[in-house]
Short mmCIF file of C-alpha atoms in Angstrom, two decimals:
data_model
loop_
_atom_site.label_atom_id
_atom_site.label_comp_id
_atom_site.label_asym_id
_atom_site.label_seq_id
_atom_site.Cartn_x
_atom_site.Cartn_y
_atom_site.Cartn_z
CA MET A 581 0.00 0.00 0.00
CA GLN A 582 2.77 2.36 0.99
CA LYS A 583 4.58 1.48 -2.19
CA LEU A 584 1.49 2.22 -4.27
CA LEU A 585 1.02 5.59 -2.60
CA ASN A 586 4.66 6.43 -3.25
CA LEU A 587 4.24 5.44 -6.85
CA ILE A 588 1.18 7.63 -7.25
CA LYS A 589 2.98 10.50 -5.61
CA LYS A 590 5.96 10.07 -7.87
CA TYR A 591 3.89 10.09 -11.04
CA SER A 592 1.17 12.45 -9.81
CA TYR A 593 2.12 15.06 -12.41
CA LEU A 594 1.86 12.62 -15.28
CA LEU A 595 -1.34 11.20 -13.81
CA LEU A 596 -3.04 14.57 -13.53
CA PHE A 597 -1.96 15.37 -17.09
CA LEU A 598 -3.50 12.15 -18.37
CA ILE A 599 -6.74 12.77 -16.46
CA LEU A 600 -7.15 16.30 -17.79
CA GLU A 601 -6.24 15.26 -21.32
CA THR A 602 -8.81 12.46 -21.13
CA VAL A 603 -11.48 14.93 -20.08
CA ALA A 604 -10.58 17.11 -23.07
CA VAL A 605 -10.77 14.16 -25.45
CA ILE A 606 -14.14 13.13 -24.02
CA LEU A 607 -15.38 16.67 -24.64
CA LEU A 608 -14.04 16.44 -28.16
CA ALA A 609 -15.62 13.06 -28.84
CA ASN A 610 -19.00 14.21 -27.56
CA GLY A 611 -18.80 17.40 -29.56
CA SER A 612 -22.40 17.59 -30.66
CA TYR A 613 -23.66 16.75 -27.20
CA PHE A 614 -21.40 19.41 -25.76
CA GLN A 615 -22.87 21.97 -28.12
CA GLN A 616 -26.30 21.40 -26.62
CA SER A 617 -25.31 21.18 -22.98
CA ARG A 618 -26.48 23.62 -20.38
CA ILE A 619 -23.09 25.21 -19.82
CA HIS A 620 -22.93 25.89 -23.50
CA ASN A 621 -26.38 27.40 -23.50
CA PHE A 622 -25.40 29.76 -20.72
CA ASN A 623 -22.25 30.58 -22.63
CA ARG A 624 -24.19 31.21 -25.83
CA ASN A 625 -26.00 34.02 -24.07
CA LEU A 626 -22.82 35.41 -22.52
CA SER A 627 -20.63 35.22 -25.60
CA GLY A 628 -23.53 36.42 -27.72
CA PHE A 629 -23.73 39.49 -25.55
CA ILE A 630 -20.00 40.18 -25.81
CA TYR A 631 -19.81 39.42 -29.51
CA SER A 632 -22.72 41.71 -30.32
CA ARG A 633 -20.70 44.57 -28.82
CA VAL A 634 -17.73 43.71 -31.01
CA GLY A 635 -20.06 43.23 -33.96
CA ASN A 636 -21.42 46.74 -33.47
CA ALA A 637 -17.96 48.20 -33.87
CA ARG A 638 -17.08 46.08 -36.87
CA GLU A 639 -20.38 46.77 -38.54
CA TYR A 640 -19.83 50.48 -38.25
CA LEU A 641 -16.64 50.16 -40.27
CA SER A 642 -18.39 48.47 -43.16
CA LEU A 643 -21.56 50.61 -43.20
CA LYS A 644 -20.84 52.02 -46.62
CA LYS A 645 -20.58 48.65 -48.31
CA VAL A 646 -23.69 47.37 -46.56
CA ASN A 647 -25.61 50.46 -47.62
CA GLU A 648 -24.68 49.97 -51.24
CA ALA A 649 -25.82 46.36 -51.15
CA LEU A 650 -29.10 47.32 -49.52
CA VAL A 651 -29.75 50.04 -52.08
CA LEU A 652 -29.24 47.49 -54.83
CA GLU A 653 -31.56 45.01 -53.19
CA ASN A 654 -34.15 47.72 -52.63
CA ARG A 655 -34.07 48.59 -56.29
CA THR A 656 -34.66 45.04 -57.46
CA LEU A 657 -37.43 44.52 -54.92
CA ARG A 658 -39.11 47.72 -55.96
CA ASN A 659 -38.95 46.68 -59.59
CA ARG A 660 -40.60 43.42 -58.72
CA LEU A 661 -43.28 45.25 -56.73
CA GLU A 662 -44.02 47.33 -59.77
CA VAL A 663 -44.84 44.21 -61.75
CA PHE A 664 -47.18 42.95 -59.05
CA SER A 665 -48.97 46.24 -58.53
CA ARG A 666 -50.03 46.13 -62.16
CA MET A 667 -51.41 42.65 -61.67
CA ILE A 668 -53.58 43.75 -58.76
CA ASP A 669 -56.08 45.27 -61.16
CA THR A 670 -56.71 41.99 -62.89
CA ALA A 671 -56.20 39.38 -60.19
CA SER A 672 -58.52 38.97 -57.22
CA VAL A 673 -56.61 39.91 -54.10
CA GLY A 674 -58.35 39.18 -50.84
CA LYS A 675 -57.02 39.91 -47.41
CA LYS A 676 -53.94 37.80 -46.82
CA THR A 677 -53.75 35.75 -43.62
CA ARG A 678 -50.84 33.83 -42.16
CA GLU A 679 -52.19 30.70 -43.77
CA ASP A 680 -51.31 32.10 -47.18
CA TYR A 681 -47.61 32.34 -46.49
CA THR A 682 -45.40 29.29 -46.36
CA TYR A 683 -42.16 31.07 -45.54
CA PHE A 684 -41.54 33.96 -43.23
CA TYR A 685 -38.26 35.88 -43.01
CA VAL A 686 -36.72 37.05 -39.73
CA PRO A 687 -33.95 39.61 -40.34
CA ALA A 688 -30.90 39.04 -38.11
CA ARG A 689 -27.37 40.29 -37.69
CA VAL A 690 -24.23 38.18 -37.53
CA VAL A 691 -22.56 39.08 -34.25
CA HIS A 692 -19.75 36.53 -34.47
CA SER A 693 -18.40 34.29 -37.15
CA SER A 694 -15.45 32.03 -37.78
CA VAL A 695 -14.33 31.43 -41.33
CA PHE A 696 -10.93 29.78 -41.39
CA LYS A 697 -11.51 26.73 -39.28
CA GLN A 698 -12.75 23.29 -40.19
CA TYR A 699 -15.89 23.58 -38.08
CA ASN A 700 -17.00 27.17 -38.55
CA PHE A 701 -19.94 28.72 -36.77
CA LEU A 702 -21.95 31.92 -36.89
CA THR A 703 -23.76 33.57 -34.00
CA LEU A 704 -26.90 35.60 -34.75
CA ASN A 705 -28.56 38.17 -32.51
CA ARG A 706 -31.97 36.52 -32.85
CA GLY A 707 -33.26 33.68 -30.70
CA LYS A 708 -36.39 31.92 -29.50
CA LYS A 709 -37.86 35.26 -28.47
CA HIS A 710 -37.86 36.31 -32.10
CA GLY A 711 -39.10 33.00 -33.47
CA VAL A 712 -35.75 31.48 -34.41
CA PHE A 713 -35.54 27.75 -33.66
CA LYS A 714 -33.35 24.76 -34.44
CA ASP A 715 -33.18 23.64 -38.09
CA MET A 716 -34.31 26.87 -39.72
CA GLY A 717 -32.58 28.06 -42.86
CA VAL A 718 -30.40 31.16 -43.02
CA VAL A 719 -29.83 33.21 -46.20
CA SER A 720 -28.17 36.49 -47.05
CA ASP A 721 -28.92 38.86 -49.91
CA GLN A 722 -26.18 37.00 -51.82
CA GLY A 723 -27.52 33.50 -51.29
CA LEU A 724 -27.41 30.45 -49.03
CA VAL A 725 -25.70 30.84 -45.63
CA GLY A 726 -26.50 27.88 -43.38
CA ILE A 727 -28.84 26.17 -40.93
CA VAL A 728 -29.63 27.11 -37.33
CA LEU A 729 -27.98 24.64 -34.92
CA GLU A 730 -29.34 25.81 -31.58
CA SER A 731 -31.08 28.88 -30.26
CA SER A 732 -31.23 30.38 -26.81
CA LYS A 733 -33.54 33.17 -25.69
CA ASN A 734 -31.77 35.98 -27.53
CA TYR A 735 -29.12 34.35 -29.70
CA SER A 736 -28.71 31.45 -32.04
CA THR A 737 -25.79 29.57 -33.54
CA VAL A 738 -25.68 28.62 -37.21
CA ILE A 739 -23.80 25.88 -39.07
CA PRO A 740 -22.74 27.67 -42.26
CA VAL A 741 -22.05 25.93 -45.57
CA ILE A 742 -18.37 26.14 -44.65
CA ASN A 743 -18.60 23.61 -41.82
CA ARG A 744 -17.60 19.99 -42.31
CA ASN A 745 -20.88 18.86 -40.76
CA PHE A 746 -23.00 20.77 -43.27
CA ARG A 747 -25.25 18.75 -45.62
CA LEU A 748 -27.99 20.12 -47.84
CA SER A 749 -29.81 18.99 -50.92
CA ALA A 750 -29.33 21.31 -53.92
CA LYS A 751 -29.90 21.15 -57.65
CA ILE A 752 -28.50 22.43 -60.89
CA LYS A 753 -30.77 25.22 -62.00
CA SER A 754 -30.69 24.48 -65.72
CA ASN A 755 -31.71 20.81 -65.57
CA ASN A 756 -33.07 20.25 -62.05
CA TYR A 757 -30.75 17.33 -61.18
CA ALA A 758 -30.37 17.27 -57.39
CA GLY A 759 -27.26 16.44 -55.38
CA ILE A 760 -25.84 17.14 -51.95
CA ILE A 761 -23.73 20.13 -50.95
CA VAL A 762 -20.86 19.39 -48.59
CA TRP A 763 -17.77 21.29 -47.60
CA GLU A 764 -14.36 19.67 -47.52
CA GLY A 765 -12.56 22.25 -45.48
CA ASP A 766 -10.20 23.68 -48.09
CA SER A 767 -11.38 27.19 -48.77
CA PRO A 768 -14.17 29.42 -47.44
CA VAL A 769 -15.23 30.38 -50.97
CA LEU A 770 -15.54 26.87 -52.43
CA ALA A 771 -17.80 23.92 -51.63
CA SER A 772 -18.62 20.74 -53.50
CA LEU A 773 -21.73 19.16 -54.93
CA GLN A 774 -21.92 15.39 -54.82
CA GLU A 775 -24.10 12.61 -56.18
CA ILE A 776 -24.77 14.12 -59.60
CA PRO A 777 -24.83 11.09 -61.96
CA TYR A 778 -22.33 10.93 -64.83
CA HIS A 779 -24.82 11.25 -67.70
CA VAL A 780 -25.88 14.77 -66.75
CA SER A 781 -24.33 17.41 -68.98
CA LEU A 782 -22.58 20.10 -66.99
CA HIS A 783 -21.10 23.44 -67.92
CA LYS A 784 -18.67 25.63 -66.08
CA GLY A 785 -20.59 28.55 -64.60
CA ASP A 786 -23.92 26.72 -64.23
CA THR A 787 -25.91 28.03 -61.27
CA ILE A 788 -26.65 25.79 -58.27
CA VAL A 789 -29.78 26.54 -56.24
CA THR A 790 -31.47 24.90 -53.24
CA SER A 791 -33.86 22.12 -54.13
CA GLY A 792 -36.47 22.76 -51.46
CA PHE A 793 -36.66 19.03 -50.65
CA SER A 794 -35.69 19.45 -47.03
CA ALA A 795 -38.42 22.01 -46.25
CA ILE A 796 -35.74 24.11 -44.60
CA PHE A 797 -35.23 26.38 -47.58
CA PRO A 798 -37.67 27.34 -50.29
CA GLU A 799 -36.73 26.14 -53.76
CA GLY A 800 -34.36 28.29 -55.78
CA ILE A 801 -32.19 30.08 -53.21
CA PRO A 802 -28.92 30.69 -55.08
CA VAL A 803 -25.93 28.73 -53.72
CA GLY A 804 -23.09 29.20 -56.19
CA THR A 805 -21.75 28.47 -59.66
CA ILE A 806 -19.86 25.47 -60.97
CA GLU A 807 -16.14 26.20 -60.81
CA SER A 808 -14.85 22.87 -62.10
CA PHE A 809 -15.89 19.25 -62.30
CA THR A 810 -14.26 15.87 -62.78
CA LEU A 811 -15.71 12.43 -63.30
CA GLU A 812 -14.76 10.20 -60.42
CA LYS A 813 -14.13 6.49 -60.79
CA GLY A 814 -17.68 5.73 -59.75
CA ASN A 815 -20.76 6.95 -61.50
CA PHE A 816 -20.80 10.39 -60.01
CA TYR A 817 -19.26 13.75 -60.74
CA ASP A 818 -17.03 15.53 -58.28
CA ILE A 819 -18.17 19.13 -58.69
CA THR A 820 -16.49 22.15 -57.11
CA ILE A 821 -18.76 25.15 -56.72
CA ARG A 822 -17.91 28.77 -56.01
CA LEU A 823 -20.24 30.05 -53.29
CA PHE A 824 -22.18 33.28 -53.81
CA THR A 825 -22.06 34.20 -50.13
CA THR A 826 -18.79 35.71 -48.94
CA PHE A 827 -18.54 34.65 -45.33
CA GLN A 828 -15.68 37.00 -44.50
CA ASN A 829 -17.89 40.09 -44.55
CA LEU A 830 -21.30 38.74 -43.72
CA PHE A 831 -23.37 40.99 -41.47
CA HIS A 832 -27.03 40.98 -42.42
CA VAL A 833 -28.88 37.71 -42.90
CA ASN A 834 -32.45 36.44 -42.91
CA VAL A 835 -33.65 33.41 -40.99
CA ILE A 836 -36.34 31.51 -42.88
CA ARG A 837 -39.24 30.09 -40.96
CA ASN A 838 -41.34 27.50 -42.77
CA TYR A 839 -44.79 27.40 -41.19
CA TYR A 840 -45.55 24.04 -42.73
CA ARG A 841 -42.28 22.23 -42.08
CA GLU A 842 -43.70 20.20 -39.18
CA GLU A 843 -46.66 19.17 -41.28
CA GLN A 844 -44.43 18.02 -44.14
CA LYS A 845 -42.06 16.19 -41.77
CA GLN A 846 -44.98 14.49 -40.06
CA LEU A 847 -46.36 13.29 -43.34
CA GLU A 848 -42.98 11.98 -44.49
CA ARG A 849 -42.44 10.24 -41.18
CA ASN A 850 -45.65 8.32 -41.70
CA ILE A 851 -44.26 6.82 -44.89
CA THR A 852 -41.00 5.57 -43.45
CA GLY A 853 -42.35 4.70 -40.01
CA MET B 520 -2.06 30.76 -3.01
CA ARG B 521 -0.28 34.00 -3.76
CA ILE B 522 0.42 32.79 -7.28
CA ILE B 523 -3.28 32.16 -7.89
CA ALA B 524 -4.36 35.54 -6.57
CA ARG B 525 -1.79 37.39 -8.63
CA ASN B 526 -2.64 35.57 -11.83
CA ILE B 527 -6.42 35.63 -11.73
CA VAL B 528 -6.72 39.12 -13.20
CA ARG B 529 -4.18 38.30 -15.88
CA PHE B 530 -6.13 35.14 -16.70
CA ILE B 531 -9.28 37.13 -17.42
CA VAL B 532 -7.44 39.87 -19.32
CA VAL B 533 -5.69 37.35 -21.56
CA ILE B 534 -8.97 35.62 -22.44
CA LEU B 535 -10.74 38.89 -23.18
CA LEU B 536 -7.84 40.10 -25.33
CA GLN B 537 -7.87 36.84 -27.28
CA VAL B 538 -11.62 36.80 -27.84
CA LEU B 539 -12.22 40.48 -28.44
CA LEU B 540 -9.05 41.50 -30.25
CA PHE B 541 -6.90 38.68 -31.59
CA ASP B 542 -9.71 36.46 -32.89
CA ASN B 543 -10.65 39.36 -35.13
CA ILE B 544 -7.18 39.69 -36.58
CA MET B 545 -6.85 37.28 -39.46
CA LEU B 546 -3.61 37.83 -41.21
CA ASN B 547 -3.78 37.10 -44.92
CA GLY B 548 -7.29 35.90 -44.21
CA TYR B 549 -5.95 32.61 -42.95
CA LEU B 550 -4.13 32.81 -39.66
CA ILE B 551 -5.21 33.74 -36.15
CA PRO B 552 -2.57 34.64 -33.54
CA TYR B 553 -3.21 32.65 -30.36
CA PHE B 554 -2.10 35.24 -27.87
CA TYR B 555 -3.65 33.55 -24.83
CA LEU B 556 -0.77 31.06 -24.62
CA LEU B 557 1.20 33.92 -23.09
CA PHE B 558 -0.50 33.15 -19.78
CA ILE B 559 1.03 29.69 -19.47
CA ILE B 560 4.39 30.84 -20.84
CA LEU B 561 4.71 33.63 -18.27
CA MET B 562 3.66 31.74 -15.15
CA PRO B 563 6.33 32.01 -12.43
CA PHE B 564 9.08 29.37 -12.22
CA GLU B 565 7.99 28.16 -8.80
CA THR B 566 4.41 27.36 -9.96
CA PRO B 567 3.65 23.79 -8.83
CA GLY B 568 2.98 21.28 -11.58
CA TRP B 569 -0.63 20.57 -10.66
CA LEU B 570 -1.48 24.26 -10.75
CA LEU B 571 0.13 24.60 -14.17
CA LEU B 572 -1.99 21.75 -15.56
CA ILE B 573 -5.21 23.02 -13.96
CA ALA B 574 -4.52 26.53 -15.25
CA GLY B 575 -3.93 25.14 -18.73
CA PHE B 576 -7.17 23.20 -18.54
CA LEU B 577 -9.26 26.16 -17.40
CA LEU B 578 -7.65 28.48 -19.94
CA GLY B 579 -8.19 26.10 -22.85
CA PHE B 580 -11.72 25.38 -21.72
CA SER B 581 -12.62 29.08 -21.57
CA ILE B 582 -11.27 29.65 -25.07
CA ASP B 583 -13.18 26.57 -26.28
CA LEU B 584 -16.40 28.03 -24.93
CA PHE B 585 -15.91 31.27 -26.79
CA GLU B 586 -14.81 29.68 -30.05
CA HIS B 587 -17.56 27.04 -29.95
CA THR B 588 -14.99 24.27 -30.32
CA PRO B 589 -15.36 21.17 -28.15
CA GLY B 590 -12.22 20.35 -26.20
CA MET B 591 -9.60 21.17 -28.86
CA HIS B 592 -8.03 24.15 -27.14
CA THR B 593 -8.34 22.35 -23.81
CA ALA B 594 -6.38 19.35 -25.05
CA ALA B 595 -3.72 21.50 -26.72
CA THR B 596 -3.22 23.86 -23.79
CA VAL B 597 -3.03 21.06 -21.22
CA PHE B 598 -0.36 19.39 -23.34
CA MET B 599 1.57 22.63 -23.57
CA ALA B 600 1.39 23.12 -19.80
CA PHE B 601 2.56 19.53 -19.35
CA ILE B 602 5.80 19.96 -21.30
CA ARG B 603 6.67 23.30 -19.68
CA PRO B 604 8.63 22.00 -16.64
CA TYR B 605 10.72 19.72 -18.87
CA LEU B 606 11.45 22.55 -21.28
CA LEU B 607 12.42 24.91 -18.49
CA LYS B 608 14.76 22.28 -17.07
CA LEU B 609 16.27 21.74 -20.52
CA PHE B 610 16.89 25.44 -21.20
CA GLY B 611 17.69 26.42 -17.62
CA PRO B 612 21.07 27.66 -16.37
CA ARG B 613 23.19 25.04 -14.65
CA ASP B 614 22.40 26.16 -11.12
CA GLY B 615 18.70 26.65 -11.79
CA TYR B 616 16.73 29.83 -12.15
CA GLU B 617 17.41 32.64 -9.72
CA PRO B 618 14.78 33.46 -7.13
CA ASP B 619 12.52 36.46 -7.79
CA THR B 620 12.92 36.18 -11.54
CA PHE B 621 10.28 35.31 -14.13
CA PRO B 622 10.45 33.60 -17.54
CA ARG B 623 10.61 36.84 -19.48
CA ILE B 624 12.89 38.57 -21.96
CA PHE B 625 13.82 41.11 -19.34
CA TYR B 626 15.46 38.47 -17.11
CA TYR B 627 16.80 35.82 -19.45
CA GLY B 628 17.30 37.55 -22.77
CA PHE B 629 15.73 37.49 -26.21
CA THR B 630 17.24 34.26 -27.55
CA TRP B 631 16.37 32.25 -24.48
CA PHE B 632 12.77 33.47 -24.53
CA LEU B 633 12.39 32.92 -28.26
CA LYS B 634 13.58 29.29 -28.05
CA TYR B 635 11.28 28.63 -25.11
CA ALA B 636 8.23 30.35 -26.65
CA VAL B 637 8.63 28.79 -30.11
CA ILE B 638 8.68 25.24 -28.75
CA MET B 639 5.78 25.85 -26.37
CA VAL B 640 3.59 27.45 -29.06
CA PHE B 641 4.57 24.86 -31.67
CA ALA B 642 3.57 22.01 -29.34
CA HIS B 643 0.22 23.68 -28.73
CA HIS B 644 -0.49 24.34 -32.42
CA LEU B 645 0.57 20.84 -33.40
CA ILE B 646 -2.11 19.31 -31.17
CA LEU B 647 -4.73 21.96 -31.95
CA PHE B 648 -4.52 21.89 -35.75
CA TYR B 649 -4.37 18.13 -36.12
CA LEU B 650 -7.29 17.72 -33.72
CA GLU B 651 -9.16 20.27 -35.80
CA VAL B 652 -8.76 18.52 -39.15
CA PHE B 653 -8.80 15.12 -37.38
CA SER B 654 -7.07 13.30 -40.19
CA LEU B 655 -3.59 12.93 -41.59
CA ASN B 656 -4.87 13.27 -45.15
CA GLU B 657 -3.87 16.87 -45.53
CA PHE B 658 -0.73 16.34 -43.51
CA PHE B 659 1.50 18.86 -45.28
CA SER B 660 -0.99 21.67 -45.80
CA THR B 661 -1.89 21.42 -42.13
CA PHE B 662 1.77 21.36 -41.18
CA LEU B 663 2.36 24.53 -43.17
CA ARG B 664 -0.52 26.20 -41.36
CA ILE B 665 0.99 25.10 -38.04
CA ILE B 666 4.36 26.64 -38.88
CA LEU B 667 2.91 29.92 -40.13
CA SER B 668 0.55 30.17 -37.17
CA THR B 669 3.41 29.46 -34.77
CA LEU B 670 5.43 32.28 -36.30
CA LEU B 671 2.50 34.65 -35.98
CA SER B 672 1.57 33.68 -32.40
CA VAL B 673 5.20 33.85 -31.26
CA SER B 674 5.68 37.30 -32.82
CA VAL B 675 2.63 38.61 -31.01
CA ILE B 676 3.78 37.06 -27.74
CA VAL B 677 7.33 38.39 -28.08
CA LEU B 678 6.10 41.85 -29.04
CA SER B 679 3.82 41.94 -26.01
CA GLN B 680 6.94 41.56 -23.87
CA TYR B 681 8.14 44.93 -25.03
CA PHE B 682 4.81 46.65 -24.54
CA VAL B 683 3.17 45.25 -21.43
CA PHE B 684 5.23 42.82 -19.37
CA ARG B 685 8.45 44.78 -19.55
CA LYS B 686 9.48 43.76 -16.10
#
């Protein structure tokens, strides 16, 4: 017994190191669980608070660019409105209720983002209080951004396209063939589209849009353009796409709420279950 | 106990600096200087081993919370704290370090500090970056990132010696 105690005492430093390192590895292995734990939820609120202060300062510096983008968007929206206002005379327009809208947009601001890691995240200054919940889509005026991972009362975290865990169904706009968007961790401006069969004809510069299959995003949100493609040994293309959204200077985004997602999910569950 | 009390403020300041300032500096759009390692590097010589490891754990864990990474910084920082006593013994003068001195440029000179800091930071980045990609597929591109990041982090840490911790 005495010998054992002496041994422990002698190697106590190494022992403590191994214990702490094991704890760290357990945290690492249970990464997704850790993300949802209570301590993390508390921290989401705290870091969200701090990051929104930093975000304020950074946003101020890029006001001019943001303004220009908003003016552009305003112009296109106004043009579209013009078309619809002419149609009002001929079409019957009753009072619209919530039932008539499938998707609803919640504007939000990015208060923190990482871009150059393998598992990047965004933090938004909108949470449950504002109707932002897990698994909602996030878009910017440029295109697809990501999917909400978790939300607390006032903040939410988003898995952007540039995270190795990201998966989303998307299609080629010109011929409607659908594949899956994943990110391989190389560059924050490129992603890849997989599972497009070899007989589809592709062209450099083709636009990729969301397919709307997942009920997270409406159909046709722009994702990116085809940068290059090669035919793998199997029957599928390996397509590199250039993303429309530039994550380095992303500030204003919209969270998409699909009022009928639950209904669609429920229905689909009935088939498989 | 006195060591803990004296370092608690520095602990908080280092974390805030890292999260608020250095995480926002991305040189060449690729590299982030990990300034917070300074805390472990500068701990006094007489710090007991267990305290060093615990400090490394808490420091890494705090950074993990802010960066939304599970356990990576914790693992890397604990490892770095672990090798510190061996490194100090390796680089130390023959009769040991003098009392009332600290591991800083002011006491032991630029070259000594640079050697010590480079190896500490490199060990940390080695663990951190490979845990992050979690594969040896992109071995060389990751290794290049480790070297460049080490250079950046060390420069920031060395520079801070001339601005803040002069004595």
